[in-house]
PDB file of C-alpha atoms in Angstrom:
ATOM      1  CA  UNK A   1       0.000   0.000   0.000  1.00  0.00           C
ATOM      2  CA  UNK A   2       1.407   3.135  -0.910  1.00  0.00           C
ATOM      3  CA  UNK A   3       2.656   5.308   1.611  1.00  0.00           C
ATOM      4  CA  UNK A   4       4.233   9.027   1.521  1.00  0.00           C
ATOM      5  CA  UNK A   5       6.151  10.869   4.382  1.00  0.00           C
ATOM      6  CA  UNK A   6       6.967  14.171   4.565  1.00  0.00           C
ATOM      7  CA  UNK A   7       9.818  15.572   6.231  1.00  0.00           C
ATOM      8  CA  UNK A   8      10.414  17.762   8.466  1.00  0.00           C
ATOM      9  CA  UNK A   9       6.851  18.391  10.214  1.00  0.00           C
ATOM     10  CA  UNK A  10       7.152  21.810  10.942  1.00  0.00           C
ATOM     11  CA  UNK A  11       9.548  24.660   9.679  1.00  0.00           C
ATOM     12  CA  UNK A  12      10.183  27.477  10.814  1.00  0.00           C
ATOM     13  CA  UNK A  13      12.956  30.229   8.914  1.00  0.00           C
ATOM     14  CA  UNK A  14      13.218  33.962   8.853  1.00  0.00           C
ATOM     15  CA  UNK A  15      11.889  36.368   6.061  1.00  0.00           C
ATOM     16  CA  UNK A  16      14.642  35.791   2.873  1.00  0.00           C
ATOM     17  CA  UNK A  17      15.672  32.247   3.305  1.00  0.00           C
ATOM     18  CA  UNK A  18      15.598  29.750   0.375  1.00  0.00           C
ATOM     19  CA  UNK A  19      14.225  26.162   2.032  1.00  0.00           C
ATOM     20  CA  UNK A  20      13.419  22.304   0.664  1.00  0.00           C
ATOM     21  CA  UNK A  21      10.587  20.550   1.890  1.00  0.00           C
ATOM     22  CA  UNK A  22      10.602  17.043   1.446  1.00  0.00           C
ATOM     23  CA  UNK A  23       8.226  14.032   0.549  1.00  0.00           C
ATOM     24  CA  UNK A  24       9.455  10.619  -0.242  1.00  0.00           C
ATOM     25  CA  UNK A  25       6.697   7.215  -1.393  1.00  0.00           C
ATOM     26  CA  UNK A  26       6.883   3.730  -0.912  1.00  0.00           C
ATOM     27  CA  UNK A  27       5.683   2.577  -3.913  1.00  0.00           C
ATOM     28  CA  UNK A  28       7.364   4.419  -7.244  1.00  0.00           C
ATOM     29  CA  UNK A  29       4.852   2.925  -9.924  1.00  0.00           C
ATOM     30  CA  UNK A  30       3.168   6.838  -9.574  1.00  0.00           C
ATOM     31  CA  UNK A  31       1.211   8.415 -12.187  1.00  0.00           C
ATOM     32  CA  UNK A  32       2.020  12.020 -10.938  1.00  0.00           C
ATOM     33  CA  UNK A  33       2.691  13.792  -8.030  1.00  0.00           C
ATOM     34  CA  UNK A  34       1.179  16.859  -7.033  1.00  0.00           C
ATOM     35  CA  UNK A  35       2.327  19.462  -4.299  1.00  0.00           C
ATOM     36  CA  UNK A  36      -0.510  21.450  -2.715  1.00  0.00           C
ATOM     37  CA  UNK A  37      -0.991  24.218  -0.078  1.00  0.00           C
ATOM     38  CA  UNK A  38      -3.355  24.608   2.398  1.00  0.00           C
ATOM     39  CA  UNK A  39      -4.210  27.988   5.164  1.00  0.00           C
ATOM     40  CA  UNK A  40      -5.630  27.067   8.310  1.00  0.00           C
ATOM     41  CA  UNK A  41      -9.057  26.230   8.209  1.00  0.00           C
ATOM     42  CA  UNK A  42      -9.210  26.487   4.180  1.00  0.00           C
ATOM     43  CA  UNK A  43      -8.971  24.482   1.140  1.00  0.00           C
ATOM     44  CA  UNK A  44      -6.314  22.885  -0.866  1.00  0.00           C
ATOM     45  CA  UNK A  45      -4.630  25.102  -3.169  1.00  0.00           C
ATOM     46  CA  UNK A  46      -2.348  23.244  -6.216  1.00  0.00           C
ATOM     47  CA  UNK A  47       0.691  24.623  -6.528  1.00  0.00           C
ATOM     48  CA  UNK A  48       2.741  21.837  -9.035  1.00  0.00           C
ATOM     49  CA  UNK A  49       2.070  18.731 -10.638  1.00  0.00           C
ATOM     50  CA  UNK A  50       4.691  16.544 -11.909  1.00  0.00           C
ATOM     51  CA  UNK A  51       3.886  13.881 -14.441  1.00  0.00           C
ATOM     52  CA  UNK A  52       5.652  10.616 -13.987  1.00  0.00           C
ATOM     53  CA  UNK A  53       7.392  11.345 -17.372  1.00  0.00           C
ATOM     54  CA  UNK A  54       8.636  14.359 -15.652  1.00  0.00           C
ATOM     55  CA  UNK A  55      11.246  15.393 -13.746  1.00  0.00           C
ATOM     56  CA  UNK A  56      10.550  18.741 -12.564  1.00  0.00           C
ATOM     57  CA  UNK A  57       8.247  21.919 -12.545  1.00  0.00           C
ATOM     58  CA  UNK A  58       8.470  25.281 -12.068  1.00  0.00           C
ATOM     59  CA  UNK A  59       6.199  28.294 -11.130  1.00  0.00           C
ATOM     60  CA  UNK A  60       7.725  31.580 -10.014  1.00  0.00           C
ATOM     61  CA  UNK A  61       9.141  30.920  -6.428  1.00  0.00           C
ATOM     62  CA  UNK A  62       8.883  27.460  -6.134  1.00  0.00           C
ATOM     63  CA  UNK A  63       9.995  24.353  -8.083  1.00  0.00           C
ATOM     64  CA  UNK A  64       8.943  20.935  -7.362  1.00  0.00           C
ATOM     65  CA  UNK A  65      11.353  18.118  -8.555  1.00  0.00           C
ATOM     66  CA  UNK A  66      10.495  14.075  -8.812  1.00  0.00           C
ATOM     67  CA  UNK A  67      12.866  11.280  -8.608  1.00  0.00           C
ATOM     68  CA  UNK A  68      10.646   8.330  -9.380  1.00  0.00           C
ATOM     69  CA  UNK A  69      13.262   5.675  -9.270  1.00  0.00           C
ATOM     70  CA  UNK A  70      14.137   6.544  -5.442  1.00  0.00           C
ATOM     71  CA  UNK A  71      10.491   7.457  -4.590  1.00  0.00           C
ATOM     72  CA  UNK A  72      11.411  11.245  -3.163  1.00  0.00           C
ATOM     73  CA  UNK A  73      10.522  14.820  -4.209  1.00  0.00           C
ATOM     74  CA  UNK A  74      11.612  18.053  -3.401  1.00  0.00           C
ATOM     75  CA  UNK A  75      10.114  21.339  -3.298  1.00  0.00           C
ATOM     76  CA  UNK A  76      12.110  23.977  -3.444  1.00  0.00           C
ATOM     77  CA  UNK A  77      10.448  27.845  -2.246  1.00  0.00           C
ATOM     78  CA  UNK A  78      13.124  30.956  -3.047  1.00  0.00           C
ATOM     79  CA  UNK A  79      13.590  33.912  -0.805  1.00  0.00           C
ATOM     80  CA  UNK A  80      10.469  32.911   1.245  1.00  0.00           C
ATOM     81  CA  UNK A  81       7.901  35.382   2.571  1.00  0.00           C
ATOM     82  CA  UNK A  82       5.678  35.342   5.833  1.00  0.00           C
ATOM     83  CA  UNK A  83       2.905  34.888   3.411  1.00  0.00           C
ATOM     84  CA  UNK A  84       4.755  31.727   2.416  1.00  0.00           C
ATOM     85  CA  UNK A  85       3.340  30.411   5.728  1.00  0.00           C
ATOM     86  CA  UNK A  86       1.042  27.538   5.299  1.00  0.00           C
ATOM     87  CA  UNK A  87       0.893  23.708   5.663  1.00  0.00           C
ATOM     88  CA  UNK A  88       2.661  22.254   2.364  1.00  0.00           C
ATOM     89  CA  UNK A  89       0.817  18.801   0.982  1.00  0.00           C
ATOM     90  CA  UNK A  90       2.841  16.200  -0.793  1.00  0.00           C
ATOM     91  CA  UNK A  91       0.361  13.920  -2.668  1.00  0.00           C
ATOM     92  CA  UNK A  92       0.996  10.925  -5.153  1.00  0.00           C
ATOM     93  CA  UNK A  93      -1.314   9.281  -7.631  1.00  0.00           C
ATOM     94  CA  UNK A  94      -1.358   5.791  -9.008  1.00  0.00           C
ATOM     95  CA  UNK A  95      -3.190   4.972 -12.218  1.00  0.00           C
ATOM     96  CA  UNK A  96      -6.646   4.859 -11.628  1.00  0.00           C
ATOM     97  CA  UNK A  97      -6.737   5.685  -8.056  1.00  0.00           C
ATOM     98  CA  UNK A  98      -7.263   8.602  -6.042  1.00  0.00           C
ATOM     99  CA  UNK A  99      -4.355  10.789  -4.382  1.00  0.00           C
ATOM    100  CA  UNK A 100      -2.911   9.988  -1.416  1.00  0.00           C
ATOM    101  CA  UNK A 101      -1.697  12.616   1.006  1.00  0.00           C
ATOM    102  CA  UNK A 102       1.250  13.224   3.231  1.00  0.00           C
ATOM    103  CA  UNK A 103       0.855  14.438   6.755  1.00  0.00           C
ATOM    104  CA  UNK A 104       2.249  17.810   5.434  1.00  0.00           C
ATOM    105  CA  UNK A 105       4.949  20.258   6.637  1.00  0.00           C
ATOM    106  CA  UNK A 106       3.741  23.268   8.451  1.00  0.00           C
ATOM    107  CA  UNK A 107       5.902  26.686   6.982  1.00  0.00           C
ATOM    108  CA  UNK A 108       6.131  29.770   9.234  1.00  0.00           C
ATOM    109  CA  UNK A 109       7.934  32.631   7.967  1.00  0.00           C
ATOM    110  CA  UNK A 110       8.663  35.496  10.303  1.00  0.00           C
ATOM    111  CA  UNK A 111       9.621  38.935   8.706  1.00  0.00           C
TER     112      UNK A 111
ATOM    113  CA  UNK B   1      -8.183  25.468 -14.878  1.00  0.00           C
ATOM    114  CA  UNK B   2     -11.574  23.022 -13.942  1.00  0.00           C
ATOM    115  CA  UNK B   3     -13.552  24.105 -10.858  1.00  0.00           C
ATOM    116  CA  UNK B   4     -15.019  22.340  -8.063  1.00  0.00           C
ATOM    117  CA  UNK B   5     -18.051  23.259  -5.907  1.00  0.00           C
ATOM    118  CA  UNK B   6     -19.230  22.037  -2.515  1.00  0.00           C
ATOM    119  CA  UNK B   7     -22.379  23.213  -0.335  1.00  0.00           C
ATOM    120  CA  UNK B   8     -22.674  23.714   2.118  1.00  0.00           C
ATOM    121  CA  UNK B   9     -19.010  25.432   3.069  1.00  0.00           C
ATOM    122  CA  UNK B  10     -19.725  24.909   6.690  1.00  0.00           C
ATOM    123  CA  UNK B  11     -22.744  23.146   9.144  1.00  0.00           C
ATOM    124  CA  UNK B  12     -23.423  22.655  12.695  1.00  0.00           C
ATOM    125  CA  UNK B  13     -25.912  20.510  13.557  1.00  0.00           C
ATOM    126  CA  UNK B  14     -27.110  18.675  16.510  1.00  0.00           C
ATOM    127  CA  UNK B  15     -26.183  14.502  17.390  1.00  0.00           C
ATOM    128  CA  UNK B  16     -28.222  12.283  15.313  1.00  0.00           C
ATOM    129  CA  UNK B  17     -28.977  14.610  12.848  1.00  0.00           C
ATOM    130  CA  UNK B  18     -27.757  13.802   9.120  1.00  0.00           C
ATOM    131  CA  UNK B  19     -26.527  16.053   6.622  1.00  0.00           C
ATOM    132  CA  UNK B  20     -25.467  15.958   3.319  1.00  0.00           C
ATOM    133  CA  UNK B  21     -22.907  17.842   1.764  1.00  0.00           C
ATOM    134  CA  UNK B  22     -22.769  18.133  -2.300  1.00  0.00           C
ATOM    135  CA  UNK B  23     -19.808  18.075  -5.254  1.00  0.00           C
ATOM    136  CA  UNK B  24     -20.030  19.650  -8.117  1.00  0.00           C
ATOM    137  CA  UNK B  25     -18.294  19.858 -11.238  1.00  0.00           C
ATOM    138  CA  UNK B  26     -18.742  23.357 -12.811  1.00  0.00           C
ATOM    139  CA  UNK B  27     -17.165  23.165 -16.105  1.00  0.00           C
ATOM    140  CA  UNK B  28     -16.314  19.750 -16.998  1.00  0.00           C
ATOM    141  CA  UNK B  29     -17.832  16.037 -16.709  1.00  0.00           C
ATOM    142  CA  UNK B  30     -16.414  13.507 -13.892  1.00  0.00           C
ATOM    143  CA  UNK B  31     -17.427   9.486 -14.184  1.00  0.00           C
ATOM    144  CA  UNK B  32     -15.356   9.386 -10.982  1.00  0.00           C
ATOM    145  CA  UNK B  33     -15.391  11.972  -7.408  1.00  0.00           C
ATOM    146  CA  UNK B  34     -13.188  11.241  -4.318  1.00  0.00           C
ATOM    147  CA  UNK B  35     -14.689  11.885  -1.054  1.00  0.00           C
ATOM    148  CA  UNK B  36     -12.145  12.642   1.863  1.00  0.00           C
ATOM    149  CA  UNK B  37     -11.981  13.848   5.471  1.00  0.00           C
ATOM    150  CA  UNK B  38      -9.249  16.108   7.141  1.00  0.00           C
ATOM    151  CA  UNK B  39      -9.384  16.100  11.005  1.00  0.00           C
ATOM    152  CA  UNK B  40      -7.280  18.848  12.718  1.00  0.00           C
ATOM    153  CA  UNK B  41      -4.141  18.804  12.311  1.00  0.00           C
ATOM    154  CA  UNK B  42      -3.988  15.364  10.497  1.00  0.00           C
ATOM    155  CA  UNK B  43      -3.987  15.421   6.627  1.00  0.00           C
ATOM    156  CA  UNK B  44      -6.314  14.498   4.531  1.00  0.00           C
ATOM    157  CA  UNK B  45      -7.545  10.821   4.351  1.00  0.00           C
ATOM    158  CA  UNK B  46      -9.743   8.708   1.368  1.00  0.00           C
ATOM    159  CA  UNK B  47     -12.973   8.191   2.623  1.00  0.00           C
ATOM    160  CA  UNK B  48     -14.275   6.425  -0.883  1.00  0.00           C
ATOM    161  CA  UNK B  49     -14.540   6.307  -4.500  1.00  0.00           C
ATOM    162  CA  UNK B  50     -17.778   7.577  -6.012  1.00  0.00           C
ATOM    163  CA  UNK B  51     -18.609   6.463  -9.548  1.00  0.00           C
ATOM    164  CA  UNK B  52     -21.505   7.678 -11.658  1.00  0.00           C
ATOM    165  CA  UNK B  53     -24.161   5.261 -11.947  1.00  0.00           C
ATOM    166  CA  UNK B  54     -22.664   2.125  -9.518  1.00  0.00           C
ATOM    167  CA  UNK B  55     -22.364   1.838  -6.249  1.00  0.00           C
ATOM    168  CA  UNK B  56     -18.924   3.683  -4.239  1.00  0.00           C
ATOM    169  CA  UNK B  57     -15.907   2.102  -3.299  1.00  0.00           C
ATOM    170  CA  UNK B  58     -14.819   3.056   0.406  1.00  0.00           C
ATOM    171  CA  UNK B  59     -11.784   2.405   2.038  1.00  0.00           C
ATOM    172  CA  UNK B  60     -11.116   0.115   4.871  1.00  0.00           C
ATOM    173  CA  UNK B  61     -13.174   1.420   8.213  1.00  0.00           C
ATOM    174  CA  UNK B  62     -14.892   3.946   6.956  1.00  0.00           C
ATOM    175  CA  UNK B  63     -18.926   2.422   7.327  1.00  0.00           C
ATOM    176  CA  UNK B  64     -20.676   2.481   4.106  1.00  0.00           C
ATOM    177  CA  UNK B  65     -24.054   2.686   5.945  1.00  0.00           C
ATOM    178  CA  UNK B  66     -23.144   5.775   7.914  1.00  0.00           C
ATOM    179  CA  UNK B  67     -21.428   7.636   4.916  1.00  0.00           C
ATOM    180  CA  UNK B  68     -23.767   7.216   2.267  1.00  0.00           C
ATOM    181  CA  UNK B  69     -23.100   8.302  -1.602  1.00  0.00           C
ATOM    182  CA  UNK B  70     -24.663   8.820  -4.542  1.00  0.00           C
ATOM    183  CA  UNK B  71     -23.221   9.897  -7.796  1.00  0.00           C
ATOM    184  CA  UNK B  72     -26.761  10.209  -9.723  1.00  0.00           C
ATOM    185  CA  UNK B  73     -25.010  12.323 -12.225  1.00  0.00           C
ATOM    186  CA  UNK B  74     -21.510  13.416 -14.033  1.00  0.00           C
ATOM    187  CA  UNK B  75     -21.386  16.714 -12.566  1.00  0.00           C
ATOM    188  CA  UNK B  76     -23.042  15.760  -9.459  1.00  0.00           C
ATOM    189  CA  UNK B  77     -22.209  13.907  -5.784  1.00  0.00           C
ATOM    190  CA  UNK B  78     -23.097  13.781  -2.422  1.00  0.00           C
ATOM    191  CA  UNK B  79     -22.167  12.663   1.121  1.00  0.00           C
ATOM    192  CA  UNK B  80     -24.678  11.980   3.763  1.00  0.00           C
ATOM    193  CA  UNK B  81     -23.095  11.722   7.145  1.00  0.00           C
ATOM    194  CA  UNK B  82     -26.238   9.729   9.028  1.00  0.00           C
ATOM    195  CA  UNK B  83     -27.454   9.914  12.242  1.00  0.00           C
ATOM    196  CA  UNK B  84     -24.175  12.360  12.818  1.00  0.00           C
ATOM    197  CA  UNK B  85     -22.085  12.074  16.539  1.00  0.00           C
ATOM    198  CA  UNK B  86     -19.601  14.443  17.802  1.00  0.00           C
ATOM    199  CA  UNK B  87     -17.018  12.384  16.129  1.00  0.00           C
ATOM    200  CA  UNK B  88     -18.312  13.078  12.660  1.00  0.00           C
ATOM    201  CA  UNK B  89     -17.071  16.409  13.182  1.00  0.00           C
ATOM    202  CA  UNK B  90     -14.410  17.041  10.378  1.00  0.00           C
ATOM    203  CA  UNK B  91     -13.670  18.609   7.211  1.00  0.00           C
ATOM    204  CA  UNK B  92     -15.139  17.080   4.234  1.00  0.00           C
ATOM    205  CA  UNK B  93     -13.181  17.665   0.977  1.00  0.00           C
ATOM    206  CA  UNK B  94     -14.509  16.278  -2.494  1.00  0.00           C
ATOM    207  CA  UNK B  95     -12.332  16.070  -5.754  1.00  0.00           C
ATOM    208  CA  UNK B  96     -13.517  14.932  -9.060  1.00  0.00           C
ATOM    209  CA  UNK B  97     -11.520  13.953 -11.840  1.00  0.00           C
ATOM    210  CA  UNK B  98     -11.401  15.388 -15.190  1.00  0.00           C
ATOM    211  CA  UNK B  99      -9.937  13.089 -18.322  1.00  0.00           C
ATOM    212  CA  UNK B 100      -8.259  15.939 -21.232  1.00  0.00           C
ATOM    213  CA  UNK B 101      -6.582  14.026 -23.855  1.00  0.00           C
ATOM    214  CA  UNK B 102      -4.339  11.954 -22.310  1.00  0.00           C
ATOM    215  CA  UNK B 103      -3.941  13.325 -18.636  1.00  0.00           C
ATOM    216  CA  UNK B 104      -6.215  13.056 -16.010  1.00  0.00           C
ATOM    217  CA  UNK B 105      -6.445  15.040 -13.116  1.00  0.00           C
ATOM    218  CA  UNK B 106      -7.790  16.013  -9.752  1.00  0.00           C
ATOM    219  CA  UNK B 107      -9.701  18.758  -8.992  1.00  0.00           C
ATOM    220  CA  UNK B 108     -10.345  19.529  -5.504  1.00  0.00           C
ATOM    221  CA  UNK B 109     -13.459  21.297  -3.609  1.00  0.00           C
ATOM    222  CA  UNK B 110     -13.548  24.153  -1.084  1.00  0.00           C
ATOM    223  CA  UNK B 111     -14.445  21.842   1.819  1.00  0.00           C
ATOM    224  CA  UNK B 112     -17.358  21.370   3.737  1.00  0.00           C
ATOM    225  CA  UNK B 113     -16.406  22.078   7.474  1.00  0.00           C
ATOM    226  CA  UNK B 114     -18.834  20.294   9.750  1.00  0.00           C
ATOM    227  CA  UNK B 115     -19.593  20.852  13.612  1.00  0.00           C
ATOM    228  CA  UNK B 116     -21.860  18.243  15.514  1.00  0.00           C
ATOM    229  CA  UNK B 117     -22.850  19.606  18.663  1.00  0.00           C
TER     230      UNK B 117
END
Protein backbone atom coordinates (compact mmCIF):
# COMPACT_ATOMS: atom_id res chain seq x y z
CA UNK A 1 0.00 0.00 0.00
CA UNK A 2 1.41 3.14 -0.91
CA UNK A 3 2.66 5.31 1.61
CA UNK A 4 4.23 9.03 1.52
CA UNK A 5 6.15 10.87 4.38
CA UNK A 6 6.97 14.17 4.57
CA UNK A 7 9.82 15.57 6.23
CA UNK A 8 10.41 17.76 8.47
CA UNK A 9 6.85 18.39 10.21
CA UNK A 10 7.15 21.81 10.94
CA UNK A 11 9.55 24.66 9.68
CA UNK A 12 10.18 27.48 10.81
CA UNK A 13 12.96 30.23 8.91
CA UNK A 14 13.22 33.96 8.85
CA UNK A 15 11.89 36.37 6.06
CA UNK A 16 14.64 35.79 2.87
CA UNK A 17 15.67 32.25 3.30
CA UNK A 18 15.60 29.75 0.37
CA UNK A 19 14.23 26.16 2.03
CA UNK A 20 13.42 22.30 0.66
CA UNK A 21 10.59 20.55 1.89
CA UNK A 22 10.60 17.04 1.45
CA UNK A 23 8.23 14.03 0.55
CA UNK A 24 9.46 10.62 -0.24
CA UNK A 25 6.70 7.22 -1.39
CA UNK A 26 6.88 3.73 -0.91
CA UNK A 27 5.68 2.58 -3.91
CA UNK A 28 7.36 4.42 -7.24
CA UNK A 29 4.85 2.93 -9.92
CA UNK A 30 3.17 6.84 -9.57
CA UNK A 31 1.21 8.42 -12.19
CA UNK A 32 2.02 12.02 -10.94
CA UNK A 33 2.69 13.79 -8.03
CA UNK A 34 1.18 16.86 -7.03
CA UNK A 35 2.33 19.46 -4.30
CA UNK A 36 -0.51 21.45 -2.71
CA UNK A 37 -0.99 24.22 -0.08
CA UNK A 38 -3.36 24.61 2.40
CA UNK A 39 -4.21 27.99 5.16
CA UNK A 40 -5.63 27.07 8.31
CA UNK A 41 -9.06 26.23 8.21
CA UNK A 42 -9.21 26.49 4.18
CA UNK A 43 -8.97 24.48 1.14
CA UNK A 44 -6.31 22.89 -0.87
CA UNK A 45 -4.63 25.10 -3.17
CA UNK A 46 -2.35 23.24 -6.22
CA UNK A 47 0.69 24.62 -6.53
CA UNK A 48 2.74 21.84 -9.03
CA UNK A 49 2.07 18.73 -10.64
CA UNK A 50 4.69 16.54 -11.91
CA UNK A 51 3.89 13.88 -14.44
CA UNK A 52 5.65 10.62 -13.99
CA UNK A 53 7.39 11.35 -17.37
CA UNK A 54 8.64 14.36 -15.65
CA UNK A 55 11.25 15.39 -13.75
CA UNK A 56 10.55 18.74 -12.56
CA UNK A 57 8.25 21.92 -12.55
CA UNK A 58 8.47 25.28 -12.07
CA UNK A 59 6.20 28.29 -11.13
CA UNK A 60 7.73 31.58 -10.01
CA UNK A 61 9.14 30.92 -6.43
CA UNK A 62 8.88 27.46 -6.13
CA UNK A 63 9.99 24.35 -8.08
CA UNK A 64 8.94 20.93 -7.36
CA UNK A 65 11.35 18.12 -8.56
CA UNK A 66 10.50 14.08 -8.81
CA UNK A 67 12.87 11.28 -8.61
CA UNK A 68 10.65 8.33 -9.38
CA UNK A 69 13.26 5.68 -9.27
CA UNK A 70 14.14 6.54 -5.44
CA UNK A 71 10.49 7.46 -4.59
CA UNK A 72 11.41 11.25 -3.16
CA UNK A 73 10.52 14.82 -4.21
CA UNK A 74 11.61 18.05 -3.40
CA UNK A 75 10.11 21.34 -3.30
CA UNK A 76 12.11 23.98 -3.44
CA UNK A 77 10.45 27.84 -2.25
CA UNK A 78 13.12 30.96 -3.05
CA UNK A 79 13.59 33.91 -0.80
CA UNK A 80 10.47 32.91 1.24
CA UNK A 81 7.90 35.38 2.57
CA UNK A 82 5.68 35.34 5.83
CA UNK A 83 2.91 34.89 3.41
CA UNK A 84 4.76 31.73 2.42
CA UNK A 85 3.34 30.41 5.73
CA UNK A 86 1.04 27.54 5.30
CA UNK A 87 0.89 23.71 5.66
CA UNK A 88 2.66 22.25 2.36
CA UNK A 89 0.82 18.80 0.98
CA UNK A 90 2.84 16.20 -0.79
CA UNK A 91 0.36 13.92 -2.67
CA UNK A 92 1.00 10.92 -5.15
CA UNK A 93 -1.31 9.28 -7.63
CA UNK A 94 -1.36 5.79 -9.01
CA UNK A 95 -3.19 4.97 -12.22
CA UNK A 96 -6.65 4.86 -11.63
CA UNK A 97 -6.74 5.69 -8.06
CA UNK A 98 -7.26 8.60 -6.04
CA UNK A 99 -4.35 10.79 -4.38
CA UNK A 100 -2.91 9.99 -1.42
CA UNK A 101 -1.70 12.62 1.01
CA UNK A 102 1.25 13.22 3.23
CA UNK A 103 0.85 14.44 6.76
CA UNK A 104 2.25 17.81 5.43
CA UNK A 105 4.95 20.26 6.64
CA UNK A 106 3.74 23.27 8.45
CA UNK A 107 5.90 26.69 6.98
CA UNK A 108 6.13 29.77 9.23
CA UNK A 109 7.93 32.63 7.97
CA UNK A 110 8.66 35.50 10.30
CA UNK A 111 9.62 38.94 8.71
CA UNK B 1 -8.18 25.47 -14.88
CA UNK B 2 -11.57 23.02 -13.94
CA UNK B 3 -13.55 24.11 -10.86
CA UNK B 4 -15.02 22.34 -8.06
CA UNK B 5 -18.05 23.26 -5.91
CA UNK B 6 -19.23 22.04 -2.52
CA UNK B 7 -22.38 23.21 -0.33
CA UNK B 8 -22.67 23.71 2.12
CA UNK B 9 -19.01 25.43 3.07
CA UNK B 10 -19.73 24.91 6.69
CA UNK B 11 -22.74 23.15 9.14
CA UNK B 12 -23.42 22.65 12.69
CA UNK B 13 -25.91 20.51 13.56
CA UNK B 14 -27.11 18.68 16.51
CA UNK B 15 -26.18 14.50 17.39
CA UNK B 16 -28.22 12.28 15.31
CA UNK B 17 -28.98 14.61 12.85
CA UNK B 18 -27.76 13.80 9.12
CA UNK B 19 -26.53 16.05 6.62
CA UNK B 20 -25.47 15.96 3.32
CA UNK B 21 -22.91 17.84 1.76
CA UNK B 22 -22.77 18.13 -2.30
CA UNK B 23 -19.81 18.08 -5.25
CA UNK B 24 -20.03 19.65 -8.12
CA UNK B 25 -18.29 19.86 -11.24
CA UNK B 26 -18.74 23.36 -12.81
CA UNK B 27 -17.16 23.17 -16.10
CA UNK B 28 -16.31 19.75 -17.00
CA UNK B 29 -17.83 16.04 -16.71
CA UNK B 30 -16.41 13.51 -13.89
CA UNK B 31 -17.43 9.49 -14.18
CA UNK B 32 -15.36 9.39 -10.98
CA UNK B 33 -15.39 11.97 -7.41
CA UNK B 34 -13.19 11.24 -4.32
CA UNK B 35 -14.69 11.88 -1.05
CA UNK B 36 -12.15 12.64 1.86
CA UNK B 37 -11.98 13.85 5.47
CA UNK B 38 -9.25 16.11 7.14
CA UNK B 39 -9.38 16.10 11.01
CA UNK B 40 -7.28 18.85 12.72
CA UNK B 41 -4.14 18.80 12.31
CA UNK B 42 -3.99 15.36 10.50
CA UNK B 43 -3.99 15.42 6.63
CA UNK B 44 -6.31 14.50 4.53
CA UNK B 45 -7.55 10.82 4.35
CA UNK B 46 -9.74 8.71 1.37
CA UNK B 47 -12.97 8.19 2.62
CA UNK B 48 -14.27 6.43 -0.88
CA UNK B 49 -14.54 6.31 -4.50
CA UNK B 50 -17.78 7.58 -6.01
CA UNK B 51 -18.61 6.46 -9.55
CA UNK B 52 -21.50 7.68 -11.66
CA UNK B 53 -24.16 5.26 -11.95
CA UNK B 54 -22.66 2.13 -9.52
CA UNK B 55 -22.36 1.84 -6.25
CA UNK B 56 -18.92 3.68 -4.24
CA UNK B 57 -15.91 2.10 -3.30
CA UNK B 58 -14.82 3.06 0.41
CA UNK B 59 -11.78 2.40 2.04
CA UNK B 60 -11.12 0.12 4.87
CA UNK B 61 -13.17 1.42 8.21
CA UNK B 62 -14.89 3.95 6.96
CA UNK B 63 -18.93 2.42 7.33
CA UNK B 64 -20.68 2.48 4.11
CA UNK B 65 -24.05 2.69 5.95
CA UNK B 66 -23.14 5.78 7.91
CA UNK B 67 -21.43 7.64 4.92
CA UNK B 68 -23.77 7.22 2.27
CA UNK B 69 -23.10 8.30 -1.60
CA UNK B 70 -24.66 8.82 -4.54
CA UNK B 71 -23.22 9.90 -7.80
CA UNK B 72 -26.76 10.21 -9.72
CA UNK B 73 -25.01 12.32 -12.23
CA UNK B 74 -21.51 13.42 -14.03
CA UNK B 75 -21.39 16.71 -12.57
CA UNK B 76 -23.04 15.76 -9.46
CA UNK B 77 -22.21 13.91 -5.78
CA UNK B 78 -23.10 13.78 -2.42
CA UNK B 79 -22.17 12.66 1.12
CA UNK B 80 -24.68 11.98 3.76
CA UNK B 81 -23.09 11.72 7.15
CA UNK B 82 -26.24 9.73 9.03
CA UNK B 83 -27.45 9.91 12.24
CA UNK B 84 -24.17 12.36 12.82
CA UNK B 85 -22.09 12.07 16.54
CA UNK B 86 -19.60 14.44 17.80
CA UNK B 87 -17.02 12.38 16.13
CA UNK B 88 -18.31 13.08 12.66
CA UNK B 89 -17.07 16.41 13.18
CA UNK B 90 -14.41 17.04 10.38
CA UNK B 91 -13.67 18.61 7.21
CA UNK B 92 -15.14 17.08 4.23
CA UNK B 93 -13.18 17.66 0.98
CA UNK B 94 -14.51 16.28 -2.49
CA UNK B 95 -12.33 16.07 -5.75
CA UNK B 96 -13.52 14.93 -9.06
CA UNK B 97 -11.52 13.95 -11.84
CA UNK B 98 -11.40 15.39 -15.19
CA UNK B 99 -9.94 13.09 -18.32
CA UNK B 100 -8.26 15.94 -21.23
CA UNK B 101 -6.58 14.03 -23.86
CA UNK B 102 -4.34 11.95 -22.31
CA UNK B 103 -3.94 13.32 -18.64
CA UNK B 104 -6.21 13.06 -16.01
CA UNK B 105 -6.44 15.04 -13.12
CA UNK B 106 -7.79 16.01 -9.75
CA UNK B 107 -9.70 18.76 -8.99
CA UNK B 108 -10.34 19.53 -5.50
CA UNK B 109 -13.46 21.30 -3.61
CA UNK B 110 -13.55 24.15 -1.08
CA UNK B 111 -14.45 21.84 1.82
CA UNK B 112 -17.36 21.37 3.74
CA UNK B 113 -16.41 22.08 7.47
CA UNK B 114 -18.83 20.29 9.75
CA UNK B 115 -19.59 20.85 13.61
CA UNK B 116 -21.86 18.24 15.51
CA UNK B 117 -22.85 19.61 18.66
Amino acid sequence: KQEVTQIPAALSVPEGENLVLNCSFTDSAIYNLQWFRQDPGKGLTSLLLIQSSQREQTSGRLNASLDKSSGRSTLYIAASQPGDSATYLCAVREAGTALIFGKGTTLSVSS
Amino acid sequence: GAVVSQHPSRVICKSGTSVKIECRSLDFQATTMFWYRQFPKQSLMLMATSNEGSKATYEQGVEKDKFLINHASLTLSTLTVTSAHPEDSSFYICSAEDFNGDTDTQYFGPGTRLTVL
